[in-house]
Short mmCIF file of C-alpha atoms and ligand atoms in Angstrom, two decimals:
data_model
loop_
_atom_site.label_atom_id
_atom_site.label_comp_id
_atom_site.label_asym_id
_atom_site.label_seq_id
_atom_site.Cartn_x
_atom_site.Cartn_y
_atom_site.Cartn_z
CA MET M 1 20.48 42.54 23.20
CA GLY M 2 23.89 41.59 24.15
CA ARG M 3 25.73 39.38 22.26
CA HIS M 4 25.05 35.26 21.42
CA PRO M 5 26.44 32.29 21.83
CA ARG M 6 27.15 30.99 18.84
CA CYS M 7 29.22 27.94 19.17
CA ALA M 8 27.49 24.95 20.66
CA GLU M 9 30.81 23.87 22.82
CA GLY M 10 31.81 24.90 25.93
CA ASP M 11 30.34 27.83 27.68
CA ARG M 12 30.30 30.90 26.61
CA PRO M 13 29.38 34.54 27.27
CA VAL M 14 26.08 34.98 26.33
CA SER M 15 25.52 38.67 26.97
CA ASP M 16 27.53 41.85 27.88
CA GLY M 17 25.19 43.17 30.09
CA HIS M 18 26.08 47.10 29.61
CA ASP M 19 25.95 46.77 25.76
CA LYS M 20 23.60 49.31 24.50
CA ILE M 21 23.20 47.67 20.90
CA GLY M 22 23.92 44.49 19.05
CA ASP M 23 27.22 43.72 17.25
CA ALA M 24 24.89 43.32 13.88
CA THR M 25 23.55 46.97 14.30
CA ARG M 26 26.68 48.21 15.78
CA VAL M 27 28.65 47.34 12.38
CA VAL M 28 26.26 49.15 10.66
CA ALA M 29 26.02 52.49 11.94
CA ALA M 30 29.66 52.88 13.38
CA GLY M 31 31.53 56.07 11.99
CA ARG M 32 28.95 57.00 9.28
CA ARG M 33 28.52 60.73 9.97
CA ALA M 34 26.21 63.15 8.72
CA GLU M 35 28.21 65.77 7.20
CA TRP M 36 30.65 62.89 5.93
CA THR M 37 28.02 61.40 3.76
CA ALA M 38 25.61 63.97 3.03
CA GLY M 39 22.35 61.73 2.47
CA VAL M 40 24.37 58.56 1.08
CA VAL M 41 24.13 55.48 2.95
CA ASN M 42 28.13 55.20 2.76
CA THR M 43 30.93 57.35 3.46
CA PRO M 44 31.54 57.83 -0.09
CA VAL M 45 35.60 57.95 -1.81
CA TRP M 46 37.31 61.31 -0.59
CA ARG M 47 40.34 61.09 -2.70
CA ALA M 48 43.10 64.20 -2.13
CA SER M 49 46.16 65.09 -2.19
CA THR M 50 45.98 69.11 -1.40
CA ILE M 51 43.16 71.01 0.48
CA LEU M 52 42.37 74.56 -0.35
CA TYR M 53 42.24 76.80 2.55
CA ASP M 54 40.49 80.16 2.39
CA ASN M 55 43.40 82.45 3.59
CA VAL M 56 46.43 82.47 5.76
CA ALA M 57 45.32 82.51 8.83
CA GLU M 58 42.48 79.25 8.26
CA LEU M 59 45.93 77.44 7.01
CA ARG M 60 47.89 77.87 10.04
CA ALA M 61 44.86 76.84 12.23
CA ARG M 62 44.52 73.74 10.78
CA ALA M 63 47.97 72.70 11.29
CA GLY M 64 49.00 70.35 14.13
CA ARG M 65 49.87 67.05 15.14
CA ASP M 66 46.03 65.91 15.97
CA THR M 67 44.24 66.40 12.31
CA HIS M 68 42.34 62.89 12.86
CA HIS M 69 38.03 64.76 11.53
CA ARG M 70 39.98 68.07 10.26
CA LEU M 71 41.20 67.97 6.70
CA PHE M 72 44.67 69.38 6.32
CA TYR M 73 46.51 67.58 4.02
CA GLY M 74 45.95 63.69 2.27
CA ARG M 75 48.29 62.12 4.08
CA ARG M 76 46.34 63.14 7.10
CA GLY M 77 43.20 61.57 5.45
CA THR M 78 39.89 62.22 4.26
CA PRO M 79 36.56 61.72 5.73
CA THR M 80 36.52 58.69 4.28
CA GLN M 81 39.44 57.12 6.44
CA TRP M 82 38.39 58.55 9.72
CA SER M 83 34.99 56.73 9.10
CA LEU M 84 35.95 53.55 8.99
CA ALA M 85 38.88 54.41 11.81
CA ASP M 86 35.81 55.83 14.25
CA ALA M 87 33.97 52.53 12.73
CA LEU M 88 36.81 50.40 14.26
CA THR M 89 37.07 52.47 17.33
CA GLU M 90 33.19 51.48 17.46
CA LEU M 91 33.75 48.10 17.72
CA GLU M 92 36.05 48.13 21.02
CA PRO M 93 34.54 49.65 23.75
CA GLY M 94 36.77 51.01 26.31
CA ALA M 95 38.99 52.13 22.72
CA GLU M 96 40.74 56.32 22.29
CA ALA M 97 40.56 55.93 18.88
CA THR M 98 42.24 53.67 15.39
CA PHE M 99 44.79 54.17 13.34
CA LEU M 100 44.68 52.95 9.62
CA TYR M 101 47.29 51.51 7.40
CA PRO M 102 48.19 49.91 4.14
CA SER M 103 48.60 46.56 4.93
CA GLY M 104 48.26 44.06 8.66
CA VAL M 105 51.90 44.40 9.07
CA ALA M 106 52.05 48.10 8.41
CA ALA M 107 49.88 48.06 11.32
CA ILE M 108 52.08 45.61 13.28
CA ALA M 109 55.28 47.31 12.53
CA ALA M 110 53.90 51.18 14.10
CA ALA M 111 52.49 49.65 16.64
CA LEU M 112 56.03 48.03 17.88
CA LEU M 113 57.83 50.94 16.58
CA SER M 114 55.69 54.08 18.57
CA ILE M 115 56.70 51.38 21.40
CA LEU M 116 60.32 50.61 21.08
CA SER M 117 63.31 52.14 21.66
CA PRO M 118 66.86 50.53 21.53
CA GLY M 119 67.89 48.70 24.00
CA ASP M 120 64.40 47.37 24.49
CA GLU M 121 63.17 43.90 24.62
CA LEU M 122 60.31 42.16 23.07
CA LEU M 123 57.76 39.73 23.72
CA LEU M 124 56.64 37.71 21.24
CA VAL M 125 54.31 35.09 21.37
CA ASP M 126 56.37 31.34 19.17
CA SER M 127 52.60 30.98 17.33
CA THR M 128 53.03 34.43 15.78
CA TYR M 129 52.56 35.38 12.30
CA ASP M 130 55.43 34.63 10.20
CA PRO M 131 55.80 38.38 9.25
CA THR M 132 55.46 39.27 12.26
CA ARG M 133 58.99 37.10 13.70
CA SER M 134 60.49 38.16 10.42
CA LEU M 135 59.62 42.03 11.56
CA ALA M 136 61.29 41.51 14.88
CA ASN M 137 64.07 39.56 13.82
CA GLY M 138 64.78 41.74 10.73
CA LEU M 139 64.24 45.53 10.93
CA LEU M 140 63.70 45.78 15.39
CA LYS M 141 67.00 43.89 15.67
CA ARG M 142 68.94 46.19 13.37
CA LEU M 143 67.47 48.73 15.85
CA GLY M 144 68.67 47.18 18.77
CA ILE M 145 65.47 46.00 20.02
CA THR M 146 65.33 42.32 21.34
CA THR M 147 62.51 39.40 20.57
CA ARG M 148 62.32 36.45 23.07
CA TYR M 149 59.74 33.70 22.00
CA TYR M 150 57.77 32.22 24.23
CA ASP M 151 55.53 29.32 24.83
CA PRO M 152 51.64 30.07 23.57
CA LEU M 153 50.25 28.06 26.44
CA ILE M 154 52.51 30.13 29.23
CA GLY M 155 49.22 32.08 30.43
CA ALA M 156 50.25 33.64 33.82
CA GLY M 157 54.04 32.33 33.54
CA ILE M 158 54.69 35.04 31.31
CA ALA M 159 55.89 37.08 34.70
CA ASP M 160 58.47 34.98 35.42
CA LEU M 161 60.23 36.22 31.50
CA ILE M 162 59.34 39.85 32.35
CA GLY M 163 62.87 41.52 33.05
CA GLU M 164 64.58 45.08 33.58
CA ARG M 165 64.76 45.43 29.58
CA THR M 166 61.36 44.08 28.50
CA LYS M 167 58.47 47.38 27.13
CA ALA M 168 55.69 44.96 25.23
CA ILE M 169 54.29 41.88 25.25
CA PHE M 170 52.79 40.74 21.94
CA MET M 171 50.43 37.94 21.53
CA GLU M 172 48.64 36.59 18.92
CA SER M 173 45.10 34.77 19.75
CA PRO M 174 44.46 31.73 18.72
CA GLY M 175 48.02 31.67 16.74
CA SER M 176 48.82 31.40 13.07
CA LEU M 177 48.99 27.69 11.51
CA THR M 178 48.49 26.15 14.95
CA PHE M 179 45.35 27.88 17.15
CA GLU M 180 46.44 27.97 20.29
CA VAL M 181 44.64 29.93 22.50
CA GLN M 182 46.69 32.17 24.69
CA ASP M 183 45.10 33.25 28.46
CA VAL M 184 44.86 37.21 27.25
CA PRO M 185 43.48 38.21 30.79
CA ALA M 186 46.50 36.69 32.75
CA ILE M 187 48.82 38.12 30.67
CA VAL M 188 47.76 41.49 30.50
CA ALA M 189 47.41 41.35 34.46
CA ALA M 190 51.26 39.90 34.36
CA ALA M 191 52.39 42.96 31.80
CA LYS M 192 50.15 46.01 34.27
CA ALA M 193 52.28 44.71 37.74
CA HIS M 194 54.88 44.93 35.87
CA GLY M 195 54.04 48.74 33.79
CA VAL M 196 54.88 46.32 30.04
CA VAL M 197 52.78 47.68 27.09
CA THR M 198 50.09 44.75 26.02
CA LEU M 199 49.48 44.17 21.58
CA LEU M 200 47.42 41.75 20.02
CA ASP M 201 47.26 40.59 16.64
CA ASN M 202 43.33 40.29 16.64
CA THR M 203 42.85 39.17 13.18
CA TRP M 204 41.48 35.98 13.63
CA ALA M 205 38.32 36.68 16.36
CA THR M 206 38.30 40.38 15.06
CA PRO M 207 36.34 42.85 17.71
CA LEU M 208 32.76 40.75 17.68
CA ASN M 209 34.67 37.64 18.83
CA PHE M 210 37.20 38.74 20.91
CA ARG M 211 37.04 43.05 22.54
CA ALA M 212 40.40 43.51 23.02
CA ILE M 213 40.99 46.94 25.19
CA GLU M 214 37.57 46.08 27.91
CA ARG M 215 40.02 42.74 28.53
CA GLY M 216 42.61 45.74 28.90
CA VAL M 217 45.07 45.01 25.78
CA ASP M 218 47.04 48.35 25.21
CA TYR M 219 46.75 47.92 21.54
CA THR M 220 44.73 45.92 18.78
CA ILE M 221 45.87 44.86 15.49
CA LEU M 222 43.52 43.55 13.20
CA ALA M 223 44.85 42.57 9.42
CA CYS M 224 41.13 44.19 7.58
CA THR M 225 42.45 42.40 4.32
CA LYS M 226 40.93 39.54 5.71
CA TYR M 227 37.34 39.55 7.65
CA VAL M 228 36.41 43.77 7.60
CA VAL M 229 37.35 43.60 3.66
CA GLY M 230 36.47 40.35 3.09
CA HIS M 231 36.33 39.54 -0.91
CA SER M 232 40.37 39.21 -0.73
CA ASP M 233 40.33 42.30 -3.62
CA VAL M 234 41.93 45.22 -0.87
CA MET M 235 45.47 45.09 1.62
CA LEU M 236 44.33 46.71 4.93
CA GLY M 237 45.47 47.35 8.47
CA SER M 238 44.32 48.73 11.93
CA VAL M 239 45.72 49.01 15.34
CA THR M 240 43.06 50.64 17.72
CA ALA M 241 44.63 52.01 21.04
CA ALA M 242 43.49 52.57 24.83
CA ALA M 243 42.29 55.13 26.32
CA GLY M 244 45.37 57.79 26.37
CA ARG M 245 47.86 54.86 23.81
CA PHE M 246 46.81 56.75 20.71
CA ALA M 247 48.81 59.96 20.91
CA LYS M 248 52.30 58.32 19.66
CA LEU M 249 50.48 55.63 17.82
CA ARG M 250 49.85 58.67 15.49
CA ASP M 251 52.97 60.67 16.31
CA THR M 252 54.81 57.09 14.93
CA SER M 253 52.47 56.13 12.11
CA HIS M 254 53.05 59.89 10.77
CA GLN M 255 56.49 60.30 10.82
CA LEU M 256 56.44 57.15 9.07
CA GLY M 257 54.12 58.59 6.10
CA GLN M 258 51.38 55.77 6.89
CA ILE M 259 48.03 56.49 4.91
CA ALA M 260 45.82 54.04 4.09
CA SER M 261 44.10 55.29 0.33
CA PRO M 262 40.27 56.68 0.58
CA ASP M 263 39.58 53.73 -1.81
CA ASP M 264 40.68 50.90 -0.09
CA ALA M 265 39.82 52.47 3.19
CA TRP M 266 36.03 52.68 1.17
CA LEU M 267 36.03 49.23 0.74
CA GLY M 268 36.50 48.47 4.11
CA SER M 269 33.59 50.64 5.84
CA ARG M 270 31.64 48.65 3.07
CA GLY M 271 33.67 44.67 3.64
CA LEU M 272 32.46 46.03 7.62
CA ARG M 273 28.80 46.29 6.53
CA THR M 274 28.16 42.66 6.57
CA MET M 275 31.02 41.63 8.30
CA GLN M 276 28.91 39.96 11.27
CA LEU M 277 26.96 38.15 8.93
CA ARG M 278 29.74 36.85 7.09
CA LEU M 279 31.34 36.03 10.32
CA GLU M 280 28.51 33.59 11.34
CA ARG M 281 28.17 31.91 8.08
CA HIS M 282 32.12 30.98 8.26
CA GLU M 283 31.97 30.03 11.75
CA GLN M 284 28.87 27.82 11.42
CA SER M 285 30.66 26.28 8.09
CA ALA M 286 34.10 26.13 9.65
CA LEU M 287 32.54 24.04 12.74
CA ALA M 288 30.85 21.71 10.42
CA ILE M 289 33.65 20.69 8.77
CA ALA M 290 36.07 20.46 11.47
CA ARG M 291 33.65 18.74 13.38
CA TRP M 292 33.40 16.32 10.22
CA LEU M 293 36.76 15.89 9.93
CA GLU M 294 37.18 14.76 13.42
CA THR M 295 35.34 11.76 12.64
CA ARG M 296 38.01 10.48 9.59
CA PRO M 297 40.67 8.23 10.03
CA GLU M 298 43.26 9.55 7.76
CA VAL M 299 42.55 12.79 9.83
CA ALA M 300 44.95 12.19 13.40
CA ARG M 301 43.80 15.67 15.08
CA VAL M 302 41.75 19.15 14.09
CA LEU M 303 43.70 22.19 15.73
CA HIS M 304 40.17 24.55 15.79
CA PRO M 305 40.08 26.85 18.86
CA ALA M 306 36.20 25.33 19.49
CA LEU M 307 36.89 22.06 19.77
CA PRO M 308 38.21 20.39 22.78
CA SER M 309 41.45 19.16 21.38
CA CYS M 310 42.64 22.25 20.86
CA PRO M 311 45.35 23.64 23.35
CA GLY M 312 43.51 26.15 25.18
CA HIS M 313 39.80 25.30 24.23
CA ASP M 314 39.06 26.10 27.96
CA LEU M 315 40.26 29.74 27.02
CA PHE M 316 38.61 29.76 24.27
CA ALA M 317 34.86 28.80 25.89
CA ARG M 318 35.42 31.63 28.39
CA ASP M 319 36.82 34.77 27.13
CA PHE M 320 35.58 34.03 23.47
CA ALA M 321 31.82 35.42 21.59
CA GLY M 322 32.76 33.07 18.48
CA ALA M 323 34.90 31.28 16.51
CA SER M 324 35.33 32.67 13.06
CA GLY M 325 36.45 30.20 9.87
CA LEU M 326 40.06 29.33 9.94
CA PHE M 327 41.52 26.22 10.83
CA SER M 328 43.97 23.92 10.20
CA PHE M 329 43.97 19.64 10.50
CA VAL M 330 46.81 17.03 11.16
CA LEU M 331 46.70 13.83 8.47
CA GLN M 332 47.16 10.44 10.00
CA GLY M 333 50.72 9.96 8.48
CA GLY M 334 51.35 10.32 4.73
CA GLY M 335 54.43 13.06 3.84
CA GLU M 336 54.30 15.73 1.31
CA ALA M 337 53.41 14.18 -1.75
CA ALA M 338 50.32 12.85 -0.29
CA ARG M 339 49.74 16.15 1.22
CA ALA M 340 49.73 17.44 -2.38
CA ALA M 341 47.54 15.00 -3.56
CA LEU M 342 44.82 16.13 -1.37
CA ILE M 343 45.33 19.59 -2.05
CA ASP M 344 46.19 20.15 -5.56
CA GLY M 345 42.57 17.92 -6.56
CA LEU M 346 40.05 19.91 -4.92
CA ASP M 347 37.50 21.83 -6.90
CA HIS M 348 35.86 24.22 -4.56
CA PHE M 349 39.25 25.33 -2.49
CA GLY M 350 41.81 27.98 -3.86
CA ILE M 351 45.80 27.29 -3.19
CA GLY M 352 46.55 30.33 -2.01
CA TYR M 353 47.80 32.50 0.98
CA SER M 354 45.63 35.22 3.08
CA TRP M 355 42.10 34.29 4.45
CA GLY M 356 38.81 36.21 5.28
CA GLY M 357 37.21 36.43 1.79
CA PHE M 358 33.90 35.34 0.77
CA GLU M 359 35.87 32.00 -1.10
CA SER M 360 37.63 28.66 0.48
CA LEU M 361 41.09 28.31 0.77
CA ALA M 362 43.62 24.88 1.41
CA ILE M 363 47.49 25.28 1.98
CA PRO M 364 50.33 23.45 3.09
CA VAL M 365 51.97 24.38 6.70
CA ASP M 366 54.47 23.92 8.19
CA PRO M 367 54.48 25.26 11.69
CA GLU M 368 57.69 23.41 12.86
CA LYS M 369 60.10 25.53 10.55
CA TYR M 370 58.98 28.61 12.44
CA ARG M 371 59.43 27.62 16.07
CA THR M 372 62.36 28.44 18.43
CA ALA M 373 60.89 28.44 21.91
CA THR M 374 59.01 25.48 20.99
CA LYS M 375 59.04 22.45 19.10
CA PRO M 376 55.05 20.91 18.92
CA ASP M 377 55.59 17.24 17.18
CA PHE M 378 52.62 16.68 14.90
CA ALA M 379 53.66 13.60 13.47
CA GLY M 380 52.01 14.53 10.45
CA PRO M 381 51.54 16.85 7.63
CA ILE M 382 48.75 20.07 8.36
CA VAL M 383 46.50 21.44 5.92
CA ARG M 384 44.99 25.00 7.17
CA LEU M 385 41.92 25.68 5.35
CA GLN M 386 40.05 29.15 5.26
CA ILE M 387 36.08 28.14 4.87
CA GLY M 388 34.00 30.81 2.92
CA LEU M 389 30.55 31.33 2.05
CA GLU M 390 30.36 28.05 0.10
CA ASP M 391 27.28 25.49 0.44
CA VAL M 392 29.35 23.21 3.14
CA ASN M 393 27.88 20.18 1.75
CA ASP M 394 29.95 20.78 -1.49
CA LEU M 395 32.76 21.84 1.13
CA ILE M 396 32.87 18.23 2.43
CA ALA M 397 32.42 16.36 -0.72
CA ASP M 398 35.15 17.95 -2.17
CA LEU M 399 37.14 17.84 0.89
CA GLU M 400 36.44 13.91 1.30
CA ARG M 401 37.30 13.15 -2.10
CA GLY M 402 40.42 14.93 -1.13
CA LEU M 403 40.87 12.25 1.79
CA ALA M 404 40.25 9.67 -0.92
CA ARG M 405 43.64 11.42 -2.73
CA PHE M 406 45.84 11.37 0.22
CA SER M 407 45.12 8.28 0.71
CA ALA M 408 46.05 6.76 -2.25
CA VAL M 409 49.06 8.13 -2.36
CA ARG M 410 49.74 7.55 1.30
CA GLY M 411 49.45 4.02 1.00
C1 PLP B 501 47.71 37.95 7.08
C2 PLP B 501 47.42 38.66 8.25
C3 PLP B 501 48.72 39.61 8.69
C4 PLP B 501 49.40 40.62 8.02
O1 PLP B 501 48.08 40.99 7.21
P1 PLP B 501 48.27 42.15 5.96
O2 PLP B 501 47.03 42.70 5.60
O3 PLP B 501 48.36 40.74 4.92
O4 PLP B 501 50.36 42.04 6.17
C5 PLP B 501 48.51 39.67 10.38
N1 PLP B 501 47.81 38.20 10.98
C6 PLP B 501 47.79 37.82 11.16
C7 PLP B 501 47.34 36.75 11.82
C8 PLP B 501 47.54 37.36 9.91
O5 PLP B 501 46.78 36.58 8.72
#
């Protein structure tokens, strides 16, 4: 059984020929080893700092750089973290291994620090998550690493930006806040032709909707805080490396002292088991709401990759197996007060950062404040919605009342 099309819009890959098992089966089975579970279904929490050895010879034998799957010292992990790391690797055909981090931002930082050295240049997509931009403009700059921002719709044109010092290209598709879909295969091809390393923040799609390693990406990053955990109660990140790329990432991460706690990794594994099911519901409800918003006179534009009006929609239709539950919409006129009137009175949407949990969220977003390489003019205030697992009709009714409040203030 391959992955089936879950979005009605556009053409999408119906099956992956070589897939032996489906995604729902994979997320249930991945990373569970008999020696770690001992009869328990999900790998339990192994908490540890000290690991005891039988004798000096054994202590010496267990040391080494690669301690994955081998108890050595708590900072190198226990079966709880290895189980989730392996599960995430299994979701990315062709991947070598995965390292876990205490947040998505920590994962992005470790991946970039494992690749870049003083004098190197990073090409970073202009629609990136703002803390990634802060890392580039702060710590990386201080280390003598320069960053050039590029248009998310650049595609094969990225080749023109690759120079002598270009070491890595960082992608995020779709982009944060504005959801432009990138031509990842074209960018990967240009990077490979020039010996440049590629990284992708794949948090929105997850490996279930976009298999990054199969597409040639060298490092794929997840803020597991979002869909893997799925319950808005844990910070967690991961980097999955393509074949031959893991050792450098692992060594840098060890040098940085990075470790995700066993309890958090366990909650990540627990969330993963229902991720495919949750994503289907997030996708269905978000699409229903996005299509409804498109029909509303108070809405100028809906920024959702599965809708033809979204920049890069054709690439979404070509490359993705489905959508998730996060998108934005642009209001027809109005200002800060009208937008706040919409958001403040919502009953079923919380006002808060992050996304990927079971509950709906709404926040005002102002992408024009961050952009430097591109200046998209949306001509109206933007609201970002995370669509949770509530009944979709309740969410639509809530938004309808919100749009009425917006109109009343806008006039
Ligand atoms: C939230 C987020 C991150 C960072 O994850 P944290 O776990 O919050 O550090 C990275 N990338 C994207 C696209 C995100 O939305």
